[in-house]
Structures are given as structure tokens and as C-alpha cells.
Coordinates of C-alpha atoms and ligand atoms in Angstrom, one line a residue:
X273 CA 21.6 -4.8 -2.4
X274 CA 20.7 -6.5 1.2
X275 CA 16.9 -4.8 1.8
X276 CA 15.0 -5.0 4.8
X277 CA 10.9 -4.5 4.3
X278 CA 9.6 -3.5 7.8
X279 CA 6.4 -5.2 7.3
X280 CA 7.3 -7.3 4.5
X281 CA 4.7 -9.9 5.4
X282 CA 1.9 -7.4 4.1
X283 CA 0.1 -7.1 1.2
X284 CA 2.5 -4.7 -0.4
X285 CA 5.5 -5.5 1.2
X286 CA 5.3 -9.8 0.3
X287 CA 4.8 -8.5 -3.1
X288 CA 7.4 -6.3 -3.2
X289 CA 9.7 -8.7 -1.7
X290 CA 9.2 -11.4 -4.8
X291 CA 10.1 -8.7 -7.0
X292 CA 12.8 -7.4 -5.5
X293 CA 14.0 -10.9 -4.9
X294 CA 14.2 -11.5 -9.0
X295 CA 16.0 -8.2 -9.7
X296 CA 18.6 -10.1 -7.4
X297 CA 18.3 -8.2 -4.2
X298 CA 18.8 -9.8 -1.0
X299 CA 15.4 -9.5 1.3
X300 CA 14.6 -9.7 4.4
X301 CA 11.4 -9.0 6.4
X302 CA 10.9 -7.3 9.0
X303 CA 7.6 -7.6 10.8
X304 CA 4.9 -8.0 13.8
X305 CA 2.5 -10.5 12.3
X306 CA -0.3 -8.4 13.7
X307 CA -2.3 -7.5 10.7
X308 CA 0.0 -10.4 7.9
X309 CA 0.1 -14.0 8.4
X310 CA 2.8 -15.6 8.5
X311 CA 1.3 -18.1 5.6
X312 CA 2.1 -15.6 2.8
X313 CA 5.8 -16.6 3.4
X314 CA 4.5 -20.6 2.6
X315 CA 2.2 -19.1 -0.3
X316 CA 5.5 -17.9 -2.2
X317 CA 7.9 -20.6 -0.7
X318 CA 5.3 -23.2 -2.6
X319 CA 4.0 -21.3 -5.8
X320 CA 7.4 -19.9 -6.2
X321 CA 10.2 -22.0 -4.2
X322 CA 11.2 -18.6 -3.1
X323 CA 12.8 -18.8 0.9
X324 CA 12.4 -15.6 2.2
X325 CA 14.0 -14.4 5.3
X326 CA 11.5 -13.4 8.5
X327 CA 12.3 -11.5 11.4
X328 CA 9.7 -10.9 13.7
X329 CA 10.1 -8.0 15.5
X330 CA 8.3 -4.7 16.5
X331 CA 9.7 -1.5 14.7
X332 CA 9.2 0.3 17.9
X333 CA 12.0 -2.4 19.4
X334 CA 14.8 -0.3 17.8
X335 CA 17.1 -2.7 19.2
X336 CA 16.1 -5.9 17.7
X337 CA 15.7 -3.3 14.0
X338 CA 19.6 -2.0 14.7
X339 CA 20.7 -6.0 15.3
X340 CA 18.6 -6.9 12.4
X341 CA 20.3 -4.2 10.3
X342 CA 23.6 -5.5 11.4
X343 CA 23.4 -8.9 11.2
X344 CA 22.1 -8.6 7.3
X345 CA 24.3 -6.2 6.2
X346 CA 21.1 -4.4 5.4
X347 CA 22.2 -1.4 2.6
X348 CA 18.7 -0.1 2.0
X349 CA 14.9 -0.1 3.9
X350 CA 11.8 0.0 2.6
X351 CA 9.4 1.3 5.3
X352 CA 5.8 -0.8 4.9
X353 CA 5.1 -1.4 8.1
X354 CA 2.3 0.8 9.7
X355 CA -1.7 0.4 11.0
X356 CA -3.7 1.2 7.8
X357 CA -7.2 1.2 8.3
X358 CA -8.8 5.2 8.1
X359 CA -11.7 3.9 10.1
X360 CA -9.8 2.7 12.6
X361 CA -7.6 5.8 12.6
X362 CA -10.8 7.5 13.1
X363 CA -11.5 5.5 16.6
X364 CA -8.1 4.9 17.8
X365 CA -6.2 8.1 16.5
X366 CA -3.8 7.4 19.2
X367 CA -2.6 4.2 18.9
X368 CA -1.8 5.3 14.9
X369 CA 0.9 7.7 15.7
X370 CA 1.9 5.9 18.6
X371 CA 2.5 3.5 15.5
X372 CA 3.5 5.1 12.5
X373 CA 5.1 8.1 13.7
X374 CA 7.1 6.5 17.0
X375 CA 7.5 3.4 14.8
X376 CA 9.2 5.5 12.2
X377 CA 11.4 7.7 15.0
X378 CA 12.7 4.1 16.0
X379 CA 13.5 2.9 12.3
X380 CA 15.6 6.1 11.9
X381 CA 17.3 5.7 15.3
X382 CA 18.4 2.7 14.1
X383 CA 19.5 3.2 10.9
X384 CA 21.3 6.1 12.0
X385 CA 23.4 3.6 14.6
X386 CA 24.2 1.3 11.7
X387 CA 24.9 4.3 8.9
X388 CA 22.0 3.4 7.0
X389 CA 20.6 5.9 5.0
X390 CA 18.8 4.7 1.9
X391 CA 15.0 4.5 3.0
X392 CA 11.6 4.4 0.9
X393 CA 8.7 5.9 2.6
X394 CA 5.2 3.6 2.4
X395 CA 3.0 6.9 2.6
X396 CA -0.1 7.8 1.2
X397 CA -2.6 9.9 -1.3
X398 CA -4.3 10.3 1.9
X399 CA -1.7 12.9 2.9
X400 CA -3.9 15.4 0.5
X401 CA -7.3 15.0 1.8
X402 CA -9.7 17.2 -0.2
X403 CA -8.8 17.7 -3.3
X404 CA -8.1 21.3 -4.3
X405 CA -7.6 20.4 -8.2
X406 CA -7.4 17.5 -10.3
X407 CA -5.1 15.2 -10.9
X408 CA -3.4 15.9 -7.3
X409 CA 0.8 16.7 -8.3
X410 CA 3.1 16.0 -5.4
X411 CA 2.9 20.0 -4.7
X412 CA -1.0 19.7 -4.1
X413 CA -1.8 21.1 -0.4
X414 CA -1.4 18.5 2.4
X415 CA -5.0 18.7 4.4
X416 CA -5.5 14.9 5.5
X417 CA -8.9 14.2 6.5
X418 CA -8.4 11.1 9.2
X419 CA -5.7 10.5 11.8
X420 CA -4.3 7.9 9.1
X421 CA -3.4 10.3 6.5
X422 CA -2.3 12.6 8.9
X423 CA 0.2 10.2 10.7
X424 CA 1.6 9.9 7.3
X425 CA 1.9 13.3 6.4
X426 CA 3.7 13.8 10.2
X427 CA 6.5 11.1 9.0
X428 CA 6.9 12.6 5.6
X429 CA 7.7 15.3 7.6
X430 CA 10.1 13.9 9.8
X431 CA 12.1 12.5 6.7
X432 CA 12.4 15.9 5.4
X433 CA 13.2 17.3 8.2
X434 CA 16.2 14.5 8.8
X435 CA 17.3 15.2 5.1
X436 CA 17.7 18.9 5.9
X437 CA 20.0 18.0 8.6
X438 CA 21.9 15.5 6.8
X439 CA 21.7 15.6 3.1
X440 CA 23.4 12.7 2.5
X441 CA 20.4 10.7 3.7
X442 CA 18.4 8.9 0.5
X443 CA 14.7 9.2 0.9
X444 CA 11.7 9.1 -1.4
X445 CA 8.3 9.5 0.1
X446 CA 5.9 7.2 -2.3
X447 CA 2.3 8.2 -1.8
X448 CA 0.1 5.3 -2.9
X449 CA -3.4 5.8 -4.8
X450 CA -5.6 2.8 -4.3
X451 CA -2.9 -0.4 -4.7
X452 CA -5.4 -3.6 -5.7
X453 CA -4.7 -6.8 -6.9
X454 CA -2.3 -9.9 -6.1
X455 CA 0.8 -11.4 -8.2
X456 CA -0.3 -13.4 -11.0
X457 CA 1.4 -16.8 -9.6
X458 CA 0.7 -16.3 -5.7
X459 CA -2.4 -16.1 -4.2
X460 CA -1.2 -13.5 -1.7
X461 CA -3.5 -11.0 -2.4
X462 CA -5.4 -7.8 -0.1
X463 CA -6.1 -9.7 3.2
X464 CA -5.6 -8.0 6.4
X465 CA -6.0 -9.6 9.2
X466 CA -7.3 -7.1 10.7
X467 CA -11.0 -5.7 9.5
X468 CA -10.9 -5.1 6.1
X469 CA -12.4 -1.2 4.9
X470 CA -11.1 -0.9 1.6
X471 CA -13.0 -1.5 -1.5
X472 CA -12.0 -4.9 -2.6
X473 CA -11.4 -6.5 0.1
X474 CA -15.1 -6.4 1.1
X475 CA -15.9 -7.1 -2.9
X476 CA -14.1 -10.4 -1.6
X477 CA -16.4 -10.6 1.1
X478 CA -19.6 -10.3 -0.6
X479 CA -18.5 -13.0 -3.1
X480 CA -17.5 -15.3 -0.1
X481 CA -20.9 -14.6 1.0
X482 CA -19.2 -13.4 4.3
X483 CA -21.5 -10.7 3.8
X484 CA -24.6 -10.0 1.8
X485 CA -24.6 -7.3 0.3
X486 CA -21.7 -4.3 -0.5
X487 CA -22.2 -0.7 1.1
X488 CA -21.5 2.2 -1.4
X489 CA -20.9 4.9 0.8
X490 CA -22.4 7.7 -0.8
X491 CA -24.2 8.5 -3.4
X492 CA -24.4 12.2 -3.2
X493 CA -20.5 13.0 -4.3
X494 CA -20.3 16.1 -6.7
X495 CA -19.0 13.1 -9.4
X496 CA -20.7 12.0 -12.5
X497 CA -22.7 9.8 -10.9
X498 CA -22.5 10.5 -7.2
X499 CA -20.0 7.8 -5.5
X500 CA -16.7 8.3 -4.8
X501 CA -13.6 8.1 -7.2
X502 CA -10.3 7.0 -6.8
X503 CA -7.0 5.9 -8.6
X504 CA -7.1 2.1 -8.5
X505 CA -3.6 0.9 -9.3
X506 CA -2.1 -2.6 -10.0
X507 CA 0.0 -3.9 -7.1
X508 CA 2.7 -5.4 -9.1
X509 CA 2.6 -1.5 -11.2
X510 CA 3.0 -0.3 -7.6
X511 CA 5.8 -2.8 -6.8
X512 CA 7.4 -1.8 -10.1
X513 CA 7.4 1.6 -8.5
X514 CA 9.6 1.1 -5.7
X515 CA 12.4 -0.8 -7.8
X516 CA 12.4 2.6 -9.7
X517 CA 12.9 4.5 -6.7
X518 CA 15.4 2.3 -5.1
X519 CA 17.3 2.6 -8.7
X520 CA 16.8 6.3 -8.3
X521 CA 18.4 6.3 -4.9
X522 CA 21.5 5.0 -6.2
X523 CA 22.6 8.0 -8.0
X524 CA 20.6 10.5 -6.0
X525 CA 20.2 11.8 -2.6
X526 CA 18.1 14.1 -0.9
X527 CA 14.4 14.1 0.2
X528 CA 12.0 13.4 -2.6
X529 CA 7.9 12.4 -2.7
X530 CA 6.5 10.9 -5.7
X531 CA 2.4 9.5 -6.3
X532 CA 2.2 6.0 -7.4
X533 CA -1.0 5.9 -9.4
X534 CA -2.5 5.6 -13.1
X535 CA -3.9 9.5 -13.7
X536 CA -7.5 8.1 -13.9
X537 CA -10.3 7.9 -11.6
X538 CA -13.0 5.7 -11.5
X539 CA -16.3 5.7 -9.5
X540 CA -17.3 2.6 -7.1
X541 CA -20.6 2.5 -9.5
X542 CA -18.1 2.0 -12.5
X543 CA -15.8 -0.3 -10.2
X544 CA -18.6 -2.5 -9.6
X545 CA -19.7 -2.5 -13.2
X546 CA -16.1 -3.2 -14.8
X547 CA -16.1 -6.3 -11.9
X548 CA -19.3 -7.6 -12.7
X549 CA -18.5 -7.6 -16.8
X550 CA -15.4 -8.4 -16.9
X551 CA -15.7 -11.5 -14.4
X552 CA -18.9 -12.6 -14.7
X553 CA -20.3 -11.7 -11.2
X554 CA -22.8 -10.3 -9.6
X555 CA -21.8 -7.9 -6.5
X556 CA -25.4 -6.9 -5.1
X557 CA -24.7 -3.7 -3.5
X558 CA -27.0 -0.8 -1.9
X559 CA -26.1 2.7 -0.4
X560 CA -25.5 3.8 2.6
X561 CA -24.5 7.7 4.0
X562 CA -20.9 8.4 3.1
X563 CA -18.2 7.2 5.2
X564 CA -16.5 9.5 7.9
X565 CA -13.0 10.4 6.1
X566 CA -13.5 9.9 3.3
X567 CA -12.9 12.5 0.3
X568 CA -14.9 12.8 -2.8
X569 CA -12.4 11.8 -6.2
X570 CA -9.1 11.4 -5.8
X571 CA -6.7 10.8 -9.0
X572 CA -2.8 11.3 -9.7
X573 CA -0.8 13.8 -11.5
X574 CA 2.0 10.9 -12.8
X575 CA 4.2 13.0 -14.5
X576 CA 6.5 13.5 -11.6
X577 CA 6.9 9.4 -11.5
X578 CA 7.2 9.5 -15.2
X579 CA 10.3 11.9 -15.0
X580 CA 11.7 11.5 -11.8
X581 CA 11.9 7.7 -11.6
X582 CA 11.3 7.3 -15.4
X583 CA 8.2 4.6 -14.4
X584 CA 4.4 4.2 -15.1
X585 CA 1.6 2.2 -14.3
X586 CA 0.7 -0.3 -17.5
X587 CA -1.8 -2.3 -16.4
X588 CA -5.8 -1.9 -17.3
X589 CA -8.9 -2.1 -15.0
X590 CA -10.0 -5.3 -16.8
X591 CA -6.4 -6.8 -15.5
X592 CA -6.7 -5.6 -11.9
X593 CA -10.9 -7.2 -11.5
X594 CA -9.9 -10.0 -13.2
X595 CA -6.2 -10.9 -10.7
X596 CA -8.4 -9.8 -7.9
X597 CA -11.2 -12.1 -9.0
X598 CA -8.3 -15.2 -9.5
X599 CA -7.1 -14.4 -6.2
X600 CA -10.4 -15.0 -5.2
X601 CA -10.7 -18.4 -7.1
X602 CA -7.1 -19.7 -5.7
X603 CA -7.6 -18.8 -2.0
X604 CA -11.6 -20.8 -2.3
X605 CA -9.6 -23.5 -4.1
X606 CA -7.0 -23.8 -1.4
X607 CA -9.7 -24.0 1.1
X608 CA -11.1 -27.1 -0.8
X609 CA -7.8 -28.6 -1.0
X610 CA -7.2 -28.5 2.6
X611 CA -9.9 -31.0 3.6
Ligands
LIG879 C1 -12.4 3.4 -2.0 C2 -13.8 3.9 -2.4 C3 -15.1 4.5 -0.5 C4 -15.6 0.3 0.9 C5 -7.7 4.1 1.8 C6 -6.5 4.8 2.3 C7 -5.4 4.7 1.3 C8 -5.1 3.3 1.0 C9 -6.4 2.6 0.5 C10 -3.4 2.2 2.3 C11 -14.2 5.1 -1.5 C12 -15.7 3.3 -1.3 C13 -15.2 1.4 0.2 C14 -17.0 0.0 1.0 C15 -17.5 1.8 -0.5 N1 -4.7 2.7 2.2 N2 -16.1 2.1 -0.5 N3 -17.9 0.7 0.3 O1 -10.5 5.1 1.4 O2 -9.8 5.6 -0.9 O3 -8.2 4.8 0.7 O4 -7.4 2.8 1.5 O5 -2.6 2.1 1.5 O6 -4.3 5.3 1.8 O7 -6.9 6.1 2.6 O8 -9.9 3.2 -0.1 O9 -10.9 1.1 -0.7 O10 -11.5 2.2 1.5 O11 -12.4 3.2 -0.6 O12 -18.3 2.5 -1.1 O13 -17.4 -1.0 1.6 O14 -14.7 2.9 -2.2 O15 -16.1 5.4 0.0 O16 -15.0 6.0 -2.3 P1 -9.7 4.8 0.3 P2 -11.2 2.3 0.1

């Protein structure tokens, strides 16, 4: 199939991309540059001799999207590209539905002028906010905590909303966990350009040294031992996801929302303790109050995955510290090479 990634240059998206490419799909990327670089592309061109096709272009220009669409023959999207940070959605609540949601409202447009209608949804776990019960199923109540989730939720419900009005559209909503990680052969791992929030992207930092000393927001979370939990899941499991749906899509239409995560929860006590051990580190850390957004555990229900799209997440803990820690070793190598 011809498959455009709107955002393709991001972390998810470029690895997506390299998989998709070896299942023989045709790829091309769609995106802004404003939070990828443009580097990634020369990352997986050298480690991989892998030529993949840019665009650059806005998915609120629905023009350049419907002539991109065109010109490739696109059959299929896959929709990464959207602002990501929950902090930032905190601050700037506007500028993230101004983003995501009229970002989305344009991809449709478009599609819908080129009779388009296969399309993967990049959503989120954020969509639930607190959880209610444990593991969170897709039927879990949708209560997002932070303008990010809830720009989410609002396309989600756009999608099903378009689905109701023509069913022929093909449309699976995949709501992410906590994707970490980089390819095994690229060092294209989580690097926004943008501030990094999440967890291991500022693990990174510490061991760069670009900061001192890691932040656990909270220690006071009703959890076993009072930080936050989430459902860390390997990037190339996650990758492995969207094949599954696109496969799924082929034979099925409709509206359809689906976690991506492993079933188990882990505390950023036990995060740092599996990172330490298993790499050889130390990550000096301290705590601070809890961060504004943020929920208290969060963990899949992965049956629906299992038996809608027949896929799981394989991959341990130990493999996800360790690819994140070789990620870290390649990009401080690369540095030293450039000189
Ligand atoms: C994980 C845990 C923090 C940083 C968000 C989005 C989600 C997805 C991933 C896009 C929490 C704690 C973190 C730090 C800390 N985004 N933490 N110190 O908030 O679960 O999810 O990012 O796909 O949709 O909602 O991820 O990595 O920011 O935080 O203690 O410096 O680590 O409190 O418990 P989060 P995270």
C-alpha cells in the first residue's frame, strides 16, 4: 500500500516508517519539522540505506495534504502528527486544539477530496485520565486530565462521528501507554525538539549531564511505594501495533479504538532501579511535588489488541532500559565522530 505518516519525522512515526517500509509498503512523510529533525531521515538513509520520501508541509495546509495524497497515490494515513507535551498543553491549551483537532478537521477534508478513507488515529491513554479501575479496557470512562488528552479524546470523537456518517470510512483509534525506546540499528530514539517532559527523555538528560539531577514528581501516590505508574511499552512493540491495525483495516471497516500497551505498570522508583541495574548507571534523582496533569498508575487492559488485531507487546523492561541506554551510547558516539 502507498502510506502517508503526517508527522513521519517523529519519534513514532520514523520508526514506524522503517517498519512499514520492510513489510513492503510505500511511505511517505508528511510533516512540519517543528518538533523532528530533519536528521532522522540521514540516521535511517545511513544505518539502513533506507530513502524515504519527505514532504514538508503543515496538516492544517489541506491543500498541499490533498496534492500530497494525489500525487502518491496515497491508499492509507497514519495520523502522528500532533503537539505532545501535557505541560505544555497545560500553558498553551489553545494552540493544542488549534493543532490537533483543526489539524485533524483538515486531514479529513482532504482525504475526503481524494476518497481516502483508511486512517489510523495516533491517540492516547491520556484520553482516560483518572483511572476508575485497573487495567483501563477501551470502554473505561474518558475524563482527560490536561488539554492534551482532551484534544485527543475531541478527535477520537470526530472520527466516530465521521464513521457514523459514512461507514465505509476505515478507522482505528490506537491509544498509546508510555511508547520508549529506539530501533535496534538507528539511533533515532525519543528526542523532541521541543522540551522534553516525559520520563526518559530527561533520564537522557541527566546522563548527558544536561541536568543534574532527575525530579520524581511525587512521592505521595496511593501506589506501593508512592510515585507514579505507568505502562512503559517498546517502540518497535508499538510499531508492530499499527501494522496490525492497518492489516485489520483491510478486511474491516468501521470505527474502532484499541490500547497499545503491555498490561503492567511500573513505578518511576522501580523505573529508575531496573535502569540503574540493568545498565550500569547511576540516575541521582530527588522529589519534588507531583506534576500538574498528571494521574496516579495507569496500565492496559490488552485483551482487546490481542483479539481484535491478534497482536501483543513481547518485549521486557530490561530490553526497553537497555535500547534506550544504546541509544544513548550511539547519539554521544556520533557527537565524537563529528569532530
Ligand atoms: C511518566 C511518569 C511522571 C518526568 C505522557 C502523555 C502520553 C504520552 C507519554 C505521547 C509519570 C514521572 C516524568 C520527570 C517524573 N505522550 N516523571 N519526572 O505523563 O505518563 O504520559 O507522555 O504519546 O500520552 O500523557 O509520561 O514520561 O511524562 O511520565 O517523575 O522528569 O514519570 O510523573 O509518573 P506520561 P511521562
Amino acid at each position: 500500500m502507498n502510506i502517508l505518516l503526517t508527522g513521519g519525522t517523529g519519534y513514532i512515526g520514523s520508526h514506524t516508517a522503517i517498519t512499514l517500509h520492510q513489510n513492503n509498503h510505500n511511505v511517505i512523510l508528511y510533516d512540519n519539522l517543528t518538533n523532528s529533525r530533519e536528521e532522522t531521515l540521514f540516521k535511517i538513509k545511513t544505518s539502513l540505506g533506507l530513502n524515504l520520501k519527505l514532504v514538508i508541509g503543515d496538516v492544517l495546509d489541506t491543500k498541499t495534504l490533498e496534492d500530497t495524497l494525489n500525487k502518491y497515490k496515497i491508499n492509507a494515513v497514519i495520523h502522528f502528527a500532533g503537539l505532545k507535551s501535557v505541560d505544555e498543553s497545560i500553558t498553551q491549551p489553545k494552540k493544542y486544539f488549534e493543532n490537533n483537532v483543526n489539524g485533524t478537521h483538515s486531514l479529513i477534508k482532504a482525504m475526503k477530496a481524494v476518497k481516502v478513507k483508511t486512517l489510523i488515529f495516533s491517540s492516547s491513554a491520556t484520553v482516560y485520565g483518572e483511572p476508575k479501575y485497573l487495567p483501563i479496557d477501551e470502554n473505561h470512562p474518558k475524563n482527560p486530565e490536561n488539554p492534551y488528552g482532551a484534544s485527543k479524546l475531541k478527535v477520537e470523537n470526530i472520527l466516530k462521528s465521521l464513521s457514523m456518517s459514512d461507514p465505509s470510512w476505515k478507522i482505528v483509534c490506537l491509544r498509546y501507554f508510555n511508547p520508549i525506546g529506539s530501533h535496534e540499528d538507528v539511533n533515532i530514539g525519543d528526542n523532541p525538539v521541543g522540551t522534553a517532559n516525559n520520563l526518559f527523555p530527561i533520564i537522557l538528560k541527566v546522563l548527558k549531564k544536561k541536568i543534574k539531577i532527575l525530579e520524581i514528581f511525587g512521592k505521595d501516590y496511593d501506589t506501593n511505594d508512592g510515585t507514579g505508574i505507568r505502562d512503559y511499552i517498546y517502540i518497535m512493540d508499538l510499531v508492530e501495533g499499527h501494522l496490525a491495525a492497518l492489516n485489520y483495516l483491510k478486511l474491516n471497516s468501521g470505527w474502532h479504538d484499541v490500547n497499545l500497551g503491555t498490561g503492567k505498570g511500573y513505578s518511576v522508583l522501580e523505573i529508575i532501579e531496573k535502569f540503574q541495574s540493568v545498565n550500569n548507571v547511576i540516575i541521582p534523582f530527588k522529589y519534588s511535588p507531583r506534576r500538574k496533569g498528571d494521574v496516579s498508575e495507569s496500565y492496559a487492559d490488552v485483551r482487546k489488541a490481542k483479539e481484535l488485531l491478534g497482536w501483543e507487546a513481547r518485549n521486557s523492561l530490561d530490553v526497553m532500559c537497555k535500547s534506550v541506554l544504546k541509544y544513548f551510547v550511539l547519539e554521544q558516539t556520533s557527537k565524537k565522530n563529528v569532530f
